[in-house]
Amino acid sequence: MSVFHVSRRDLVLSAAGAYAAFGLTKSIAFIGAAQAQGLPDQGFLKYKIGDLEVTSLSDGISEAVHREGWIRNATVAQTKGALRAAGLSDAFVPVPFTVMAVRTRGRLVLIDSGTGGFPIYGPKAGLLAKSMAAAGLDPKTVKTILVSHLHGDHIYGLMDKDTNAQIFPEAEIIVPAEELKWWMQPGVDALDLGPTRVGLAARIRATLATWKNVRPVAGEAELLPDVHAIKAYGHSPGQMTHLLNSGGKQLLLTADVSLLPALFAKHPDWQGSLDQDPAIAVETRKRIFERAIADKAMIAGTHWIMPNIGTLSKDGNGYAFVPITA
Ligand SMILES: [Zn+2]
């Protein structure tokens, strides 16, 4: 957590935090209004969690156009209603891209790498290098990159968008072995996995599969001191989330277990069409969210509006995400 700055916005967050802290059952969905501010101007936010220095780095945003079927079991009208209920505009579905940086025991670690400015993610993405510079993080000093899963918006930042040359050649890149194995199957190219995944398997074969600094790790292993992988299959076949421990505090970096909390935390049964196995994704979401609540862990998501770190609590049939003050 961090210093409490008194501002109107923080007072809103503080009230929401109080509901969470005291286990009140009253709906705290109104806290979403505080999130409507969107990306911070400077492109990053820093937090201290235990001894960890955590930085949320903006890689930009995609503004998804509403269409029936984007959420399989919710209509566009319901989706718009959930956005409005959280104080957000209903003009589009915001899909921010956030890369996390963690300094732990002197080692600078990135979790995922953003879109790499690949055109399918739109003109407002590809800002990672700019955000790292603004945050004072030198890409050359990144020692380790933990990859949650192999979708383009998490790995294309590892490679030049034209030549595939490595952006972080000095870093060790740890990928989930199950996920890499799945994308290396011969039949994957022929599957229809949606427009953002066209050519993805071929690009993985041309890059991560051949790079010498890639280390596949299977299962729920300890990847670094105090950093464990936790299975989170569903959104992709071998997605892993990352649990960090420091000074008695836990931080769960959940990648794409849930897209926007206003939609998928509030309505955890909603099945996103971007989830490769939506039913398993729903099970995973509930398991990871229940774990975060039971363990009083801080939680963060790749596609959550900044501040994308906070706490979860039960809220009716779903969950409410309360961002921390940065
Ligand atoms: Zn993603």
mmCIF file of N, CA and C in Angstrom, residues 104-199:
data_model
loop_
_atom_site.group_PDB
_atom_site.id
_atom_site.type_symbol
_atom_site.label_atom_id
_atom_site.label_comp_id
_atom_site.label_asym_id
_atom_site.label_seq_id
_atom_site.Cartn_x
_atom_site.Cartn_y
_atom_site.Cartn_z
ATOM 1 N N THR A 104 12.596 -7.291 -7.142
ATOM 2 C CA THR A 104 12.597 -8.167 -5.986
ATOM 3 C C THR A 104 14.015 -8.646 -5.740
ATOM 4 N N ARG A 105 14.484 -8.444 -4.519
ATOM 5 C CA ARG A 105 15.850 -8.836 -4.142
ATOM 6 C C ARG A 105 16.874 -8.290 -5.142
ATOM 7 N N GLY A 106 16.658 -7.067 -5.590
ATOM 8 C CA GLY A 106 17.610 -6.419 -6.494
ATOM 9 C C GLY A 106 17.463 -6.795 -7.953
ATOM 10 N N ARG A 107 16.551 -7.699 -8.264
ATOM 11 C CA ARG A 107 16.388 -8.181 -9.630
ATOM 12 C C ARG A 107 15.161 -7.526 -10.264
ATOM 13 N N LEU A 108 15.355 -6.948 -11.463
ATOM 14 C CA LEU A 108 14.215 -6.356 -12.165
ATOM 15 C C LEU A 108 13.542 -7.421 -13.042
ATOM 16 N N VAL A 109 12.266 -7.643 -12.775
ATOM 17 C CA VAL A 109 11.490 -8.694 -13.445
ATOM 18 C C VAL A 109 10.317 -8.045 -14.173
ATOM 19 N N LEU A 110 10.092 -8.442 -15.390
ATOM 20 C CA LEU A 110 8.862 -8.032 -16.084
ATOM 21 C C LEU A 110 7.912 -9.217 -16.107
ATOM 22 N N ILE A 111 6.628 -8.913 -16.009
ATOM 23 C CA ILE A 111 5.630 -9.958 -16.201
ATOM 24 C C ILE A 111 4.886 -9.618 -17.477
ATOM 25 N N ASP A 112 5.109 -10.441 -18.485
ATOM 26 C CA ASP A 112 4.598 -10.230 -19.840
ATOM 27 C C ASP A 112 5.243 -8.993 -20.476
ATOM 28 N N SER A 113 4.852 -8.699 -21.704
ATOM 29 C CA SER A 113 5.632 -7.695 -22.452
ATOM 30 C C SER A 113 4.783 -6.804 -23.355
ATOM 31 N N GLY A 114 3.462 -6.952 -23.285
ATOM 32 C CA GLY A 114 2.617 -6.071 -24.087
ATOM 33 C C GLY A 114 2.551 -6.465 -25.558
ATOM 34 N N THR A 115 2.011 -5.563 -26.332
ATOM 35 C CA THR A 115 1.626 -5.845 -27.724
ATOM 36 C C THR A 115 2.742 -5.670 -28.748
ATOM 37 N N GLY A 116 3.821 -5.002 -28.320
ATOM 38 C CA GLY A 116 4.894 -4.726 -29.282
ATOM 39 C C GLY A 116 4.463 -3.829 -30.430
ATOM 40 N N GLY A 117 3.346 -3.137 -30.248
ATOM 41 C CA GLY A 117 2.853 -2.257 -31.311
ATOM 42 C C GLY A 117 2.343 -3.008 -32.534
ATOM 43 N N PHE A 118 2.041 -4.286 -32.379
ATOM 44 C CA PHE A 118 1.547 -5.077 -33.501
ATOM 45 C C PHE A 118 0.188 -4.501 -33.954
ATOM 46 N N PRO A 119 0.003 -4.281 -35.255
ATOM 47 C CA PRO A 119 -1.149 -3.490 -35.726
ATOM 48 C C PRO A 119 -2.529 -3.997 -35.292
ATOM 49 N N ILE A 120 -2.672 -5.300 -35.107
ATOM 50 C CA ILE A 120 -3.999 -5.833 -34.765
ATOM 51 C C ILE A 120 -4.515 -5.249 -33.442
ATOM 52 N N TYR A 121 -3.612 -4.757 -32.599
ATOM 53 C CA TYR A 121 -4.037 -4.211 -31.308
ATOM 54 C C TYR A 121 -4.362 -2.712 -31.364
ATOM 55 N N GLY A 122 -4.282 -2.140 -32.547
ATOM 56 C CA GLY A 122 -4.777 -0.773 -32.732
ATOM 57 C C GLY A 122 -3.713 0.291 -32.518
ATOM 58 N N PRO A 123 -4.056 1.509 -32.910
ATOM 59 C CA PRO A 123 -3.079 2.612 -32.913
ATOM 60 C C PRO A 123 -2.743 3.156 -31.534
ATOM 61 N N LYS A 124 -3.519 2.773 -30.508
ATOM 62 C CA LYS A 124 -3.267 3.323 -29.173
ATOM 63 C C LYS A 124 -2.449 2.366 -28.301
ATOM 64 N N ALA A 125 -1.867 1.320 -28.888
ATOM 65 C CA ALA A 125 -1.071 0.354 -28.122
ATOM 66 C C ALA A 125 0.378 0.387 -28.594
ATOM 67 N N GLY A 126 1.247 -0.281 -27.833
ATOM 68 C CA GLY A 126 2.664 -0.321 -28.195
ATOM 69 C C GLY A 126 3.502 0.713 -27.471
ATOM 70 N N LEU A 127 3.059 1.100 -26.267
ATOM 71 C CA LEU A 127 3.695 2.197 -25.538
ATOM 72 C C LEU A 127 4.661 1.733 -24.444
ATOM 73 N N LEU A 128 4.959 0.434 -24.389
ATOM 74 C CA LEU A 128 5.749 -0.075 -23.258
ATOM 75 C C LEU A 128 7.092 0.633 -23.113
ATOM 76 N N ALA A 129 7.837 0.768 -24.212
ATOM 77 C CA ALA A 129 9.182 1.367 -24.117
ATOM 78 C C ALA A 129 9.091 2.792 -23.571
ATOM 79 N N LYS A 130 8.096 3.517 -24.052
ATOM 80 C CA LYS A 130 7.889 4.884 -23.582
ATOM 81 C C LYS A 130 7.556 4.912 -22.080
ATOM 82 N N SER A 131 6.699 3.999 -21.664
ATOM 83 C CA SER A 131 6.298 3.958 -20.251
ATOM 84 C C SER A 131 7.455 3.530 -19.358
ATOM 85 N N MET A 132 8.283 2.580 -19.846
ATOM 86 C CA MET A 132 9.455 2.169 -19.053
ATOM 87 C C MET A 132 10.404 3.350 -18.886
ATOM 88 N N ALA A 133 10.620 4.099 -19.960
ATOM 89 C CA ALA A 133 11.513 5.266 -19.880
ATOM 90 C C ALA A 133 10.963 6.277 -18.879
ATOM 91 N N ALA A 134 9.660 6.514 -18.945
ATOM 92 C CA ALA A 134 9.037 7.471 -18.026
ATOM 93 C C ALA A 134 9.175 7.024 -16.576
ATOM 94 N N ALA A 135 9.134 5.693 -16.365
ATOM 95 C CA ALA A 135 9.218 5.145 -15.002
ATOM 96 C C ALA A 135 10.661 4.983 -14.541
ATOM 97 N N GLY A 136 11.608 5.302 -15.419
ATOM 98 C CA GLY A 136 13.023 5.174 -15.047
ATOM 99 C C GLY A 136 13.513 3.736 -15.043
ATOM 100 N N LEU A 137 12.877 2.876 -15.837
ATOM 101 C CA LEU A 137 13.301 1.471 -15.906
ATOM 102 C C LEU A 137 14.023 1.243 -17.237
ATOM 103 N N ASP A 138 15.273 0.797 -17.154
ATOM 104 C CA ASP A 138 16.093 0.580 -18.342
ATOM 105 C C ASP A 138 15.863 -0.856 -18.843
ATOM 106 N N PRO A 139 15.364 -1.012 -20.065
ATOM 107 C CA PRO A 139 15.106 -2.363 -20.582
ATOM 108 C C PRO A 139 16.336 -3.268 -20.512
ATOM 109 N N LYS A 140 17.513 -2.694 -20.602
ATOM 110 C CA LYS A 140 18.753 -3.504 -20.593
ATOM 111 C C LYS A 140 19.004 -4.141 -19.223
ATOM 112 N N THR A 141 18.359 -3.605 -18.186
ATOM 113 C CA THR A 141 18.603 -4.144 -16.847
ATOM 114 C C THR A 141 17.554 -5.180 -16.439
ATOM 115 N N VAL A 142 16.631 -5.504 -17.348
ATOM 116 C CA VAL A 142 15.634 -6.538 -17.042
ATOM 117 C C VAL A 142 16.326 -7.896 -17.040
ATOM 118 N N LYS A 143 16.290 -8.580 -15.892
ATOM 119 C CA LYS A 143 16.988 -9.864 -15.758
ATOM 120 C C LYS A 143 16.105 -11.041 -16.150
ATOM 121 N N THR A 144 14.825 -10.918 -15.844
ATOM 122 C CA THR A 144 13.923 -12.053 -15.999
ATOM 123 C C THR A 144 12.589 -11.556 -16.536
ATOM 124 N N ILE A 145 11.996 -12.304 -17.447
ATOM 125 C CA ILE A 145 10.640 -11.998 -17.899
ATOM 126 C C ILE A 145 9.789 -13.252 -17.676
ATOM 127 N N LEU A 146 8.723 -13.081 -16.904
ATOM 128 C CA LEU A 146 7.794 -14.184 -16.658
ATOM 129 C C LEU A 146 6.629 -14.022 -17.618
ATOM 130 N N VAL A 147 6.381 -15.034 -18.418
ATOM 131 C CA VAL A 147 5.293 -14.962 -19.393
ATOM 132 C C VAL A 147 4.113 -15.752 -18.850
ATOM 133 N N SER A 148 2.938 -15.117 -18.839
ATOM 134 C CA SER A 148 1.743 -15.789 -18.306
ATOM 135 C C SER A 148 1.160 -16.763 -19.322
ATOM 136 N N HIS A 149 1.093 -16.318 -20.572
ATOM 137 C CA HIS A 149 0.567 -17.155 -21.652
ATOM 138 C C HIS A 149 0.999 -16.546 -22.976
ATOM 139 N N LEU A 150 0.767 -17.262 -24.049
ATOM 140 C CA LEU A 150 1.420 -16.899 -25.310
ATOM 141 C C LEU A 150 0.505 -16.168 -26.288
ATOM 142 N N HIS A 151 -0.474 -15.432 -25.816
ATOM 143 C CA HIS A 151 -1.246 -14.575 -26.717
ATOM 144 C C HIS A 151 -0.400 -13.350 -27.088
ATOM 145 N N GLY A 152 -0.683 -12.808 -28.275
ATOM 146 C CA GLY A 152 0.153 -11.750 -28.829
ATOM 147 C C GLY A 152 0.302 -10.524 -27.949
ATOM 148 N N ASP A 153 -0.759 -10.153 -27.236
ATOM 149 C CA ASP A 153 -0.686 -8.940 -26.411
ATOM 150 C C ASP A 153 0.143 -9.141 -25.149
ATOM 151 N N HIS A 154 0.679 -10.368 -24.964
ATOM 152 C CA HIS A 154 1.551 -10.648 -23.826
ATOM 153 C C HIS A 154 2.981 -10.957 -24.258
ATOM 154 N N ILE A 155 3.156 -11.373 -25.517
ATOM 155 C CA ILE A 155 4.513 -11.767 -25.960
ATOM 156 C C ILE A 155 5.062 -10.944 -27.121
ATOM 157 N N TYR A 156 4.228 -10.227 -27.851
ATOM 158 C CA TYR A 156 4.773 -9.521 -29.019
ATOM 159 C C TYR A 156 5.723 -8.398 -28.619
ATOM 160 N N GLY A 157 5.628 -7.942 -27.378
ATOM 161 C CA GLY A 157 6.587 -6.958 -26.872
ATOM 162 C C GLY A 157 7.986 -7.509 -26.692
ATOM 163 N N LEU A 158 8.124 -8.840 -26.839
ATOM 164 C CA LEU A 158 9.456 -9.458 -26.736
ATOM 165 C C LEU A 158 10.215 -9.387 -28.048
ATOM 166 N N MET A 159 9.512 -9.008 -29.139
ATOM 167 C CA MET A 159 10.107 -9.137 -30.476
ATOM 168 C C MET A 159 9.797 -7.907 -31.329
ATOM 169 N N ASP A 160 10.746 -7.587 -32.205
ATOM 170 C CA ASP A 160 10.541 -6.459 -33.112
ATOM 171 C C ASP A 160 9.367 -6.766 -34.039
ATOM 172 N N LYS A 161 8.506 -5.775 -34.257
ATOM 173 C CA LYS A 161 7.279 -6.077 -34.998
ATOM 174 C C LYS A 161 7.540 -6.375 -36.471
ATOM 175 N N ASP A 162 8.694 -5.963 -36.983
ATOM 176 C CA ASP A 162 9.013 -6.238 -38.389
ATOM 177 C C ASP A 162 10.000 -7.398 -38.566
ATOM 178 N N THR A 163 11.014 -7.464 -37.696
ATOM 179 C CA THR A 163 12.096 -8.454 -37.903
ATOM 180 C C THR A 163 12.049 -9.619 -36.930
ATOM 181 N N ASN A 164 11.225 -9.558 -35.885
ATOM 182 C CA ASN A 164 11.194 -10.560 -34.810
ATOM 183 C C ASN A 164 12.454 -10.560 -33.946
ATOM 184 N N ALA A 165 13.362 -9.614 -34.154
ATOM 185 C CA ALA A 165 14.573 -9.561 -33.313
ATOM 186 C C ALA A 165 14.177 -9.364 -31.853
ATOM 187 N N GLN A 166 14.977 -9.953 -30.966
ATOM 188 C CA GLN A 166 14.647 -9.872 -29.539
ATOM 189 C C GLN A 166 14.785 -8.448 -29.003
ATOM 190 N N ILE A 167 13.817 -8.042 -28.193
ATOM 191 C CA ILE A 167 13.856 -6.730 -27.539
ATOM 192 C C ILE A 167 14.623 -6.834 -26.210
ATOM 193 N N PHE A 168 14.581 -8.014 -25.579
ATOM 194 C CA PHE A 168 15.253 -8.215 -24.286
ATOM 195 C C PHE A 168 16.206 -9.416 -24.394
ATOM 196 N N PRO A 169 17.248 -9.336 -25.246
ATOM 197 C CA PRO A 169 18.096 -10.509 -25.482
ATOM 198 C C PRO A 169 18.885 -10.958 -24.250
ATOM 199 N N GLU A 170 19.090 -10.031 -23.303
ATOM 200 C CA GLU A 170 19.891 -10.382 -22.116
ATOM 201 C C GLU A 170 19.047 -11.020 -21.015
ATOM 202 N N ALA A 171 17.739 -10.986 -21.152
ATOM 203 C CA ALA A 171 16.877 -11.486 -20.073
ATOM 204 C C ALA A 171 16.585 -12.969 -20.251
ATOM 205 N N GLU A 172 16.411 -13.659 -19.128
ATOM 206 C CA GLU A 172 15.884 -15.018 -19.202
ATOM 207 C C GLU A 172 14.364 -14.925 -19.286
ATOM 208 N N ILE A 173 13.785 -15.649 -20.235
ATOM 209 C CA ILE A 173 12.335 -15.595 -20.452
ATOM 210 C C ILE A 173 11.740 -16.932 -20.002
ATOM 211 N N ILE A 174 10.937 -16.887 -18.957
ATOM 212 C CA ILE A 174 10.356 -18.123 -18.403
ATOM 213 C C ILE A 174 8.921 -18.251 -18.902
ATOM 214 N N VAL A 175 8.639 -19.318 -19.622
ATOM 215 C CA VAL A 175 7.298 -19.523 -20.182
ATOM 216 C C VAL A 175 6.683 -20.801 -19.609
ATOM 217 N N PRO A 176 5.351 -20.847 -19.487
ATOM 218 C CA PRO A 176 4.709 -22.075 -19.019
ATOM 219 C C PRO A 176 4.903 -23.192 -20.063
ATOM 220 N N ALA A 177 5.480 -24.315 -19.617
ATOM 221 C CA ALA A 177 5.790 -25.400 -20.550
ATOM 222 C C ALA A 177 4.532 -25.941 -21.224
ATOM 223 N N GLU A 178 3.422 -26.027 -20.465
ATOM 224 C CA GLU A 178 2.176 -26.575 -21.022
ATOM 225 C C GLU A 178 1.665 -25.679 -22.159
ATOM 226 N N GLU A 179 1.802 -24.397 -21.948
ATOM 227 C CA GLU A 179 1.324 -23.426 -22.938
ATOM 228 C C GLU A 179 2.172 -23.498 -24.210
ATOM 229 N N LEU A 180 3.471 -23.550 -24.047
ATOM 230 C CA LEU A 180 4.359 -23.623 -25.215
ATOM 231 C C LEU A 180 4.082 -24.904 -26.003
ATOM 232 N N LYS A 181 3.922 -25.989 -25.272
ATOM 233 C CA LYS A 181 3.655 -27.284 -25.916
ATOM 234 C C LYS A 181 2.361 -27.215 -26.730
ATOM 235 N N TRP A 182 1.340 -26.582 -26.191
ATOM 236 C CA TRP A 182 0.042 -26.509 -26.887
ATOM 237 C C TRP A 182 0.183 -25.731 -28.197
ATOM 238 N N TRP A 183 0.858 -24.600 -28.138
ATOM 239 C CA TRP A 183 0.980 -23.767 -29.346
ATOM 240 C C TRP A 183 1.908 -24.388 -30.379
ATOM 241 N N MET A 184 2.734 -25.348 -29.958
ATOM 242 C CA MET A 184 3.643 -26.008 -30.903
ATOM 243 C C MET A 184 3.000 -27.208 -31.597
ATOM 244 N N GLN A 185 1.770 -27.533 -31.238
ATOM 245 C CA GLN A 185 1.102 -28.673 -31.895
ATOM 246 C C GLN A 185 0.897 -28.370 -33.381
ATOM 247 N N PRO A 186 1.058 -29.387 -34.216
ATOM 248 C CA PRO A 186 0.945 -29.162 -35.658
ATOM 249 C C PRO A 186 -0.413 -28.605 -36.100
ATOM 250 N N GLY A 187 -1.506 -28.996 -35.455
ATOM 251 C CA GLY A 187 -2.822 -28.600 -35.936
ATOM 252 C C GLY A 187 -3.268 -27.199 -35.566
ATOM 253 N N VAL A 188 -2.493 -26.505 -34.752
ATOM 254 C CA VAL A 188 -2.963 -25.230 -34.189
ATOM 255 C C VAL A 188 -3.174 -24.160 -35.260
ATOM 256 N N ASP A 189 -2.313 -24.155 -36.283
ATOM 257 C CA ASP A 189 -2.439 -23.128 -37.328
ATOM 258 C C ASP A 189 -3.811 -23.160 -37.998
ATOM 259 N N ALA A 190 -4.398 -24.330 -38.058
ATOM 260 C CA ALA A 190 -5.659 -24.488 -38.783
ATOM 261 C C ALA A 190 -6.879 -24.104 -37.943
ATOM 262 N N LEU A 191 -6.689 -23.898 -36.628
ATOM 263 C CA LEU A 191 -7.831 -23.559 -35.770
ATOM 264 C C LEU A 191 -8.217 -22.094 -35.945
ATOM 265 N N ASP A 192 -9.523 -21.816 -35.866
ATOM 266 C CA ASP A 192 -9.983 -20.426 -35.872
ATOM 267 C C ASP A 192 -10.026 -19.930 -34.428
ATOM 268 N N LEU A 193 -9.047 -19.137 -34.056
ATOM 269 C CA LEU A 193 -8.948 -18.643 -32.678
ATOM 270 C C LEU A 193 -9.216 -17.145 -32.600
ATOM 271 N N GLY A 194 -9.837 -16.619 -33.640
ATOM 272 C CA GLY A 194 -10.171 -15.189 -33.657
ATOM 273 C C GLY A 194 -9.086 -14.377 -34.356
ATOM 274 N N PRO A 195 -9.454 -13.157 -34.747
ATOM 275 C CA PRO A 195 -8.563 -12.342 -35.592
ATOM 276 C C PRO A 195 -7.228 -11.977 -34.946
ATOM 277 N N THR A 196 -7.201 -11.815 -33.605
ATOM 278 C CA THR A 196 -5.935 -11.406 -32.983
ATOM 279 C C THR A 196 -4.927 -12.547 -32.923
ATOM 280 N N ARG A 197 -5.370 -13.768 -33.236
ATOM 281 C CA ARG A 197 -4.459 -14.915 -33.090
ATOM 282 C C ARG A 197 -4.065 -15.519 -34.432
ATOM 283 N N VAL A 198 -4.427 -14.832 -35.510
ATOM 284 C CA VAL A 198 -4.011 -15.293 -36.834
ATOM 285 C C VAL A 198 -2.487 -15.168 -36.926
ATOM 286 N N GLY A 199 -1.821 -16.260 -37.279
ATOM 287 C CA GLY A 199 -0.358 -16.233 -37.430
ATOM 288 C C GLY A 199 0.414 -16.331 -36.135
#
